[in-house]
Amino acid sequence: TLIGFNLPVATQATLTIYDQTGRLVYTAKGDFAKGYNSFSIDRELLNTTGTMLYKLETATDRATQKMIQTK
């Protein structure tokens, strides 16, 4: 899946994904340009199914969303 986001300026962003119990299942960091960007997540990297929360953070902003992975 792709988790897309827009940045007002070039900056570093961190993506963290948690399972239903709050356990960290994936994290990734990267330097991104101003404008639209995305993290690409492969199903096998998460090694879990069901509802998960992902948090996208930069130095000035944070967003949290739900996602569902099925078998």
PDB file of N, CA and C in Angstrom, residues 1-69:
ATOM      1  N   THR A   1       0.834  -1.176   0.000  1.00  0.00           N
ATOM      2  CA  THR A   1       0.000   0.000   0.000  1.00  0.00           C
ATOM      3  C   THR A   1       0.878   1.238   0.000  1.00  0.00           C
ATOM      4  N   LEU A   2       0.317   2.345  -0.418  1.00  0.00           N
ATOM      5  CA  LEU A   2       1.020   3.622  -0.385  1.00  0.00           C
ATOM      6  C   LEU A   2       0.354   4.522   0.644  1.00  0.00           C
ATOM      7  N   ILE A   3       1.144   5.119   1.487  1.00  0.00           N
ATOM      8  CA  ILE A   3       0.651   6.100   2.452  1.00  0.00           C
ATOM      9  C   ILE A   3       1.181   7.448   1.982  1.00  0.00           C
ATOM     10  N   GLY A   4       0.285   8.241   1.411  1.00  0.00           N
ATOM     11  CA  GLY A   4       0.670   9.515   0.807  1.00  0.00           C
ATOM     12  C   GLY A   4       0.478  10.681   1.755  1.00  0.00           C
ATOM     13  N   PHE A   5       1.276  11.731   1.525  1.00  0.00           N
ATOM     14  CA  PHE A   5       1.196  12.936   2.344  1.00  0.00           C
ATOM     15  C   PHE A   5       1.812  14.108   1.588  1.00  0.00           C
ATOM     16  N   ASN A   6       1.371  15.299   1.936  1.00  0.00           N
ATOM     17  CA  ASN A   6       1.894  16.533   1.352  1.00  0.00           C
ATOM     18  C   ASN A   6       2.722  17.276   2.384  1.00  0.00           C
ATOM     19  N   LEU A   7       3.847  17.828   1.934  1.00  0.00           N
ATOM     20  CA  LEU A   7       4.711  18.607   2.818  1.00  0.00           C
ATOM     21  C   LEU A   7       4.813  20.039   2.308  1.00  0.00           C
ATOM     22  N   PRO A   8       4.701  21.024   3.202  1.00  0.00           N
ATOM     23  CA  PRO A   8       4.840  22.423   2.782  1.00  0.00           C
ATOM     24  C   PRO A   8       6.286  22.803   2.474  1.00  0.00           C
ATOM     25  N   VAL A   9       7.237  22.086   3.077  1.00  0.00           N
ATOM     26  CA  VAL A   9       8.666  22.299   2.849  1.00  0.00           C
ATOM     27  C   VAL A   9       9.365  20.943   2.878  1.00  0.00           C
ATOM     28  N   ALA A  10      10.551  20.863   2.311  1.00  0.00           N
ATOM     29  CA  ALA A  10      11.327  19.622   2.366  1.00  0.00           C
ATOM     30  C   ALA A  10      11.723  19.345   3.813  1.00  0.00           C
ATOM     31  N   THR A  11      11.557  18.101   4.241  1.00  0.00           N
ATOM     32  CA  THR A  11      11.881  17.743   5.623  1.00  0.00           C
ATOM     33  C   THR A  11      11.974  16.231   5.770  1.00  0.00           C
ATOM     34  N   GLN A  12      12.393  15.792   6.943  1.00  0.00           N
ATOM     35  CA  GLN A  12      12.416  14.361   7.258  1.00  0.00           C
ATOM     36  C   GLN A  12      11.058  13.960   7.820  1.00  0.00           C
ATOM     37  N   ALA A  13      10.591  12.771   7.468  1.00  0.00           N
ATOM     38  CA  ALA A  13       9.324  12.252   7.977  1.00  0.00           C
ATOM     39  C   ALA A  13       9.547  10.840   8.504  1.00  0.00           C
ATOM     40  N   THR A  14       8.765  10.488   9.537  1.00  0.00           N
ATOM     41  CA  THR A  14       8.839   9.162  10.143  1.00  0.00           C
ATOM     42  C   THR A  14       7.456   8.536  10.130  1.00  0.00           C
ATOM     43  N   LEU A  15       7.384   7.301   9.669  1.00  0.00           N
ATOM     44  CA  LEU A  15       6.144   6.534   9.665  1.00  0.00           C
ATOM     45  C   LEU A  15       6.280   5.405  10.678  1.00  0.00           C
ATOM     46  N   THR A  16       5.318   5.289  11.598  1.00  0.00           N
ATOM     47  CA  THR A  16       5.278   4.173  12.529  1.00  0.00           C
ATOM     48  C   THR A  16       3.909   3.521  12.437  1.00  0.00           C
ATOM     49  N   ILE A  17       3.889   2.192  12.473  1.00  0.00           N
ATOM     50  CA  ILE A  17       2.641   1.436  12.375  1.00  0.00           C
ATOM     51  C   ILE A  17       2.520   0.544  13.601  1.00  0.00           C
ATOM     52  N   TYR A  18       1.326   0.562  14.214  1.00  0.00           N
ATOM     53  CA  TYR A  18       1.051  -0.197  15.431  1.00  0.00           C
ATOM     54  C   TYR A  18      -0.110  -1.144  15.189  1.00  0.00           C
ATOM     55  N   ASP A  19      -0.064  -2.331  15.823  1.00  0.00           N
ATOM     56  CA  ASP A  19      -1.188  -3.262  15.717  1.00  0.00           C
ATOM     57  C   ASP A  19      -2.276  -2.880  16.720  1.00  0.00           C
ATOM     58  N   GLN A  20      -3.310  -3.718  16.837  1.00  0.00           N
ATOM     59  CA  GLN A  20      -4.463  -3.425  17.698  1.00  0.00           C
ATOM     60  C   GLN A  20      -4.094  -3.338  19.169  1.00  0.00           C
ATOM     61  N   THR A  21      -3.023  -3.994  19.578  1.00  0.00           N
ATOM     62  CA  THR A  21      -2.618  -3.982  20.988  1.00  0.00           C
ATOM     63  C   THR A  21      -1.668  -2.837  21.313  1.00  0.00           C
ATOM     64  N   GLY A  22      -1.281  -2.069  20.292  1.00  0.00           N
ATOM     65  CA  GLY A  22      -0.349  -0.968  20.503  1.00  0.00           C
ATOM     66  C   GLY A  22       1.102  -1.354  20.281  1.00  0.00           C
ATOM     67  N   ARG A  23       1.339  -2.579  19.846  1.00  0.00           N
ATOM     68  CA  ARG A  23       2.695  -3.048  19.588  1.00  0.00           C
ATOM     69  C   ARG A  23       3.216  -2.449  18.282  1.00  0.00           C
ATOM     70  N   LEU A  24       4.427  -1.928  18.312  1.00  0.00           N
ATOM     71  CA  LEU A  24       5.062  -1.385  17.116  1.00  0.00           C
ATOM     72  C   LEU A  24       5.363  -2.522  16.157  1.00  0.00           C
ATOM     73  N   VAL A  25       4.868  -2.425  14.915  1.00  0.00           N
ATOM     74  CA  VAL A  25       5.114  -3.483  13.938  1.00  0.00           C
ATOM     75  C   VAL A  25       5.985  -3.021  12.769  1.00  0.00           C
ATOM     76  N   TYR A  26       6.130  -1.700  12.580  1.00  0.00           N
ATOM     77  CA  TYR A  26       6.928  -1.210  11.464  1.00  0.00           C
ATOM     78  C   TYR A  26       7.288   0.249  11.695  1.00  0.00           C
ATOM     79  N   THR A  27       8.485   0.627  11.299  1.00  0.00           N
ATOM     80  CA  THR A  27       8.885   2.029  11.322  1.00  0.00           C
ATOM     81  C   THR A  27       9.800   2.320  10.131  1.00  0.00           C
ATOM     82  N   ALA A  28       9.686   3.518   9.591  1.00  0.00           N
ATOM     83  CA  ALA A  28      10.519   3.933   8.464  1.00  0.00           C
ATOM     84  C   ALA A  28      10.726   5.443   8.539  1.00  0.00           C
ATOM     85  N   LYS A  29      11.916   5.889   8.119  1.00  0.00           N
ATOM     86  CA  LYS A  29      12.238   7.314   8.069  1.00  0.00           C
ATOM     87  C   LYS A  29      12.748   7.644   6.677  1.00  0.00           C
ATOM     88  N   GLY A  30      12.587   8.904   6.314  1.00  0.00           N
ATOM     89  CA  GLY A  30      13.109   9.325   5.030  1.00  0.00           C
ATOM     90  C   GLY A  30      13.142  10.835   4.918  1.00  0.00           C
ATOM     91  N   ASP A  31      13.956  11.320   3.996  1.00  0.00           N
ATOM     92  CA  ASP A  31      14.016  12.741   3.672  1.00  0.00           C
ATOM     93  C   ASP A  31      13.166  12.955   2.429  1.00  0.00           C
ATOM     94  N   PHE A  32      12.234  13.897   2.513  1.00  0.00           N
ATOM     95  CA  PHE A  32      11.270  14.102   1.441  1.00  0.00           C
ATOM     96  C   PHE A  32      11.261  15.537   0.952  1.00  0.00           C
ATOM     97  N   ALA A  33      10.912  15.702  -0.314  1.00  0.00           N
ATOM     98  CA  ALA A  33      10.848  17.012  -0.954  1.00  0.00           C
ATOM     99  C   ALA A  33       9.524  17.705  -0.623  1.00  0.00           C
ATOM    100  N   LYS A  34       9.484  18.980  -0.867  1.00  0.00           N
ATOM    101  CA  LYS A  34       8.244  19.746  -0.746  1.00  0.00           C
ATOM    102  C   LYS A  34       7.219  19.172  -1.727  1.00  0.00           C
ATOM    103  N   GLY A  35       5.943  19.119  -1.301  1.00  0.00           N
ATOM    104  CA  GLY A  35       4.885  18.614  -2.165  1.00  0.00           C
ATOM    105  C   GLY A  35       4.429  17.226  -1.771  1.00  0.00           C
ATOM    106  N   TYR A  36       3.870  16.496  -2.739  1.00  0.00           N
ATOM    107  CA  TYR A  36       3.319  15.167  -2.475  1.00  0.00           C
ATOM    108  C   TYR A  36       4.432  14.122  -2.406  1.00  0.00           C
ATOM    109  N   ASN A  37       4.354  13.267  -1.390  1.00  0.00           N
ATOM    110  CA  ASN A  37       5.298  12.165  -1.186  1.00  0.00           C
ATOM    111  C   ASN A  37       4.524  10.952  -0.704  1.00  0.00           C
ATOM    112  N   SER A  38       5.190   9.800  -0.616  1.00  0.00           N
ATOM    113  CA  SER A  38       4.522   8.613  -0.077  1.00  0.00           C
ATOM    114  C   SER A  38       5.532   7.610   0.453  1.00  0.00           C
ATOM    115  N   PHE A  39       5.067   6.824   1.418  1.00  0.00           N
ATOM    116  CA  PHE A  39       5.783   5.647   1.887  1.00  0.00           C
ATOM    117  C   PHE A  39       5.120   4.450   1.221  1.00  0.00           C
ATOM    118  N   SER A  40       5.907   3.515   0.709  1.00  0.00           N
ATOM    119  CA  SER A  40       5.392   2.285   0.127  1.00  0.00           C
ATOM    120  C   SER A  40       5.599   1.162   1.139  1.00  0.00           C
ATOM    121  N   ILE A  41       4.503   0.484   1.511  1.00  0.00           N
ATOM    122  CA  ILE A  41       4.557  -0.570   2.517  1.00  0.00           C
ATOM    123  C   ILE A  41       4.123  -1.885   1.872  1.00  0.00           C
ATOM    124  N   ASP A  42       4.973  -2.886   1.931  1.00  0.00           N
ATOM    125  CA  ASP A  42       4.650  -4.207   1.410  1.00  0.00           C
ATOM    126  C   ASP A  42       3.964  -5.028   2.494  1.00  0.00           C
ATOM    127  N   ARG A  43       2.968  -5.786   2.125  1.00  0.00           N
ATOM    128  CA  ARG A  43       2.174  -6.596   3.052  1.00  0.00           C
ATOM    129  C   ARG A  43       3.046  -7.478   3.945  1.00  0.00           C
ATOM    130  N   GLU A  44       4.088  -8.078   3.404  1.00  0.00           N
ATOM    131  CA  GLU A  44       4.930  -8.991   4.173  1.00  0.00           C
ATOM    132  C   GLU A  44       5.723  -8.279   5.275  1.00  0.00           C
ATOM    133  N   LEU A  45       5.961  -6.994   5.132  1.00  0.00           N
ATOM    134  CA  LEU A  45       6.712  -6.250   6.148  1.00  0.00           C
ATOM    135  C   LEU A  45       5.956  -6.139   7.462  1.00  0.00           C
ATOM    136  N   LEU A  46       4.618  -6.127   7.399  1.00  0.00           N
ATOM    137  CA  LEU A  46       3.821  -5.921   8.608  1.00  0.00           C
ATOM    138  C   LEU A  46       3.601  -7.201   9.393  1.00  0.00           C
ATOM    139  N   ASN A  47       3.534  -8.345   8.725  1.00  0.00           N
ATOM    140  CA  ASN A  47       3.410  -9.641   9.384  1.00  0.00           C
ATOM    141  C   ASN A  47       2.252  -9.705  10.383  1.00  0.00           C
ATOM    142  N   THR A  48       1.141  -9.034  10.082  1.00  0.00           N
ATOM    143  CA  THR A  48      -0.059  -9.070  10.916  1.00  0.00           C
ATOM    144  C   THR A  48      -1.264  -8.702  10.062  1.00  0.00           C
ATOM    145  N   THR A  49      -2.446  -9.029  10.539  1.00  0.00           N
ATOM    146  CA  THR A  49      -3.670  -8.651   9.843  1.00  0.00           C
ATOM    147  C   THR A  49      -4.588  -7.933  10.813  1.00  0.00           C
ATOM    148  N   GLY A  50      -5.632  -7.324  10.279  1.00  0.00           N
ATOM    149  CA  GLY A  50      -6.603  -6.619  11.101  1.00  0.00           C
ATOM    150  C   GLY A  50      -6.406  -5.116  11.050  1.00  0.00           C
ATOM    151  N   THR A  51      -6.999  -4.434  12.015  1.00  0.00           N
ATOM    152  CA  THR A  51      -6.926  -2.978  12.083  1.00  0.00           C
ATOM    153  C   THR A  51      -5.596  -2.547  12.692  1.00  0.00           C
ATOM    154  N   MET A  52      -4.981  -1.567  12.071  1.00  0.00           N
ATOM    155  CA  MET A  52      -3.722  -1.007  12.570  1.00  0.00           C
ATOM    156  C   MET A  52      -3.820   0.511  12.549  1.00  0.00           C
ATOM    157  N   LEU A  53      -2.999   1.148  13.348  1.00  0.00           N
ATOM    158  CA  LEU A  53      -2.881   2.601  13.333  1.00  0.00           C
ATOM    159  C   LEU A  53      -1.515   2.964  12.780  1.00  0.00           C
ATOM    160  N   TYR A  54      -1.488   3.984  11.926  1.00  0.00           N
ATOM    161  CA  TYR A  54      -0.190   4.483  11.505  1.00  0.00           C
ATOM    162  C   TYR A  54      -0.082   5.952  11.866  1.00  0.00           C
ATOM    163  N   LYS A  55       1.133   6.347  12.232  1.00  0.00           N
ATOM    164  CA  LYS A  55       1.405   7.727  12.624  1.00  0.00           C
ATOM    165  C   LYS A  55       2.514   8.253  11.727  1.00  0.00           C
ATOM    166  N   LEU A  56       2.254   9.394  11.120  1.00  0.00           N
ATOM    167  CA  LEU A  56       3.227  10.055  10.265  1.00  0.00           C
ATOM    168  C   LEU A  56       3.642  11.339  10.955  1.00  0.00           C
ATOM    169  N   GLU A  57       4.944  11.498  11.197  1.00  0.00           N
ATOM    170  CA  GLU A  57       5.435  12.656  11.942  1.00  0.00           C
ATOM    171  C   GLU A  57       6.550  13.378  11.198  1.00  0.00           C
ATOM    172  N   THR A  58       6.507  14.703  11.283  1.00  0.00           N
ATOM    173  CA  THR A  58       7.626  15.542  10.863  1.00  0.00           C
ATOM    174  C   THR A  58       8.015  16.385  12.079  1.00  0.00           C
ATOM    175  N   ALA A  59       8.966  17.271  11.912  1.00  0.00           N
ATOM    176  CA  ALA A  59       9.405  18.108  13.026  1.00  0.00           C
ATOM    177  C   ALA A  59       8.285  19.025  13.524  1.00  0.00           C
ATOM    178  N   THR A  60       7.329  19.355  12.652  1.00  0.00           N
ATOM    179  CA  THR A  60       6.290  20.318  13.032  1.00  0.00           C
ATOM    180  C   THR A  60       4.877  19.756  13.032  1.00  0.00           C
ATOM    181  N   ASP A  61       4.653  18.591  12.432  1.00  0.00           N
ATOM    182  CA  ASP A  61       3.294  18.063  12.303  1.00  0.00           C
ATOM    183  C   ASP A  61       3.239  16.572  12.617  1.00  0.00           C
ATOM    184  N   ARG A  62       1.998  16.120  12.905  1.00  0.00           N
ATOM    185  CA  ARG A  62       1.753  14.703  13.189  1.00  0.00           C
ATOM    186  C   ARG A  62       0.338  14.362  12.743  1.00  0.00           C
ATOM    187  N   ALA A  63       0.183  13.181  12.138  1.00  0.00           N
ATOM    188  CA  ALA A  63      -1.139  12.698  11.733  1.00  0.00           C
ATOM    189  C   ALA A  63      -1.233  11.215  12.061  1.00  0.00           C
ATOM    190  N   THR A  64      -2.421  10.791  12.522  1.00  0.00           N
ATOM    191  CA  THR A  64      -2.662   9.387  12.836  1.00  0.00           C
ATOM    192  C   THR A  64      -3.914   8.936  12.088  1.00  0.00           C
ATOM    193  N   GLN A  65      -3.833   7.753  11.462  1.00  0.00           N
ATOM    194  CA  GLN A  65      -4.940   7.209  10.696  1.00  0.00           C
ATOM    195  C   GLN A  65      -5.029   5.701  10.933  1.00  0.00           C
ATOM    196  N   LYS A  66      -6.187   5.141  10.617  1.00  0.00           N
ATOM    197  CA  LYS A  66      -6.382   3.690  10.690  1.00  0.00           C
ATOM    198  C   LYS A  66      -6.180   3.079   9.316  1.00  0.00           C
ATOM    199  N   MET A  67      -5.769   1.819   9.324  1.00  0.00           N
ATOM    200  CA  MET A  67      -5.737   1.048   8.088  1.00  0.00           C
ATOM    201  C   MET A  67      -6.052  -0.399   8.434  1.00  0.00           C
ATOM    202  N   ILE A  68      -6.526  -1.142   7.451  1.00  0.00           N
ATOM    203  CA  ILE A  68      -6.906  -2.541   7.657  1.00  0.00           C
ATOM    204  C   ILE A  68      -6.134  -3.400   6.671  1.00  0.00           C
ATOM    205  N   GLN A  69      -5.543  -4.469   7.190  1.00  0.00           N
ATOM    206  CA  GLN A  69      -4.867  -5.431   6.318  1.00  0.00           C
ATOM    207  C   GLN A  69      -5.569  -6.761   6.445  1.00  0.00           C
TER     208      GLN A  69
END
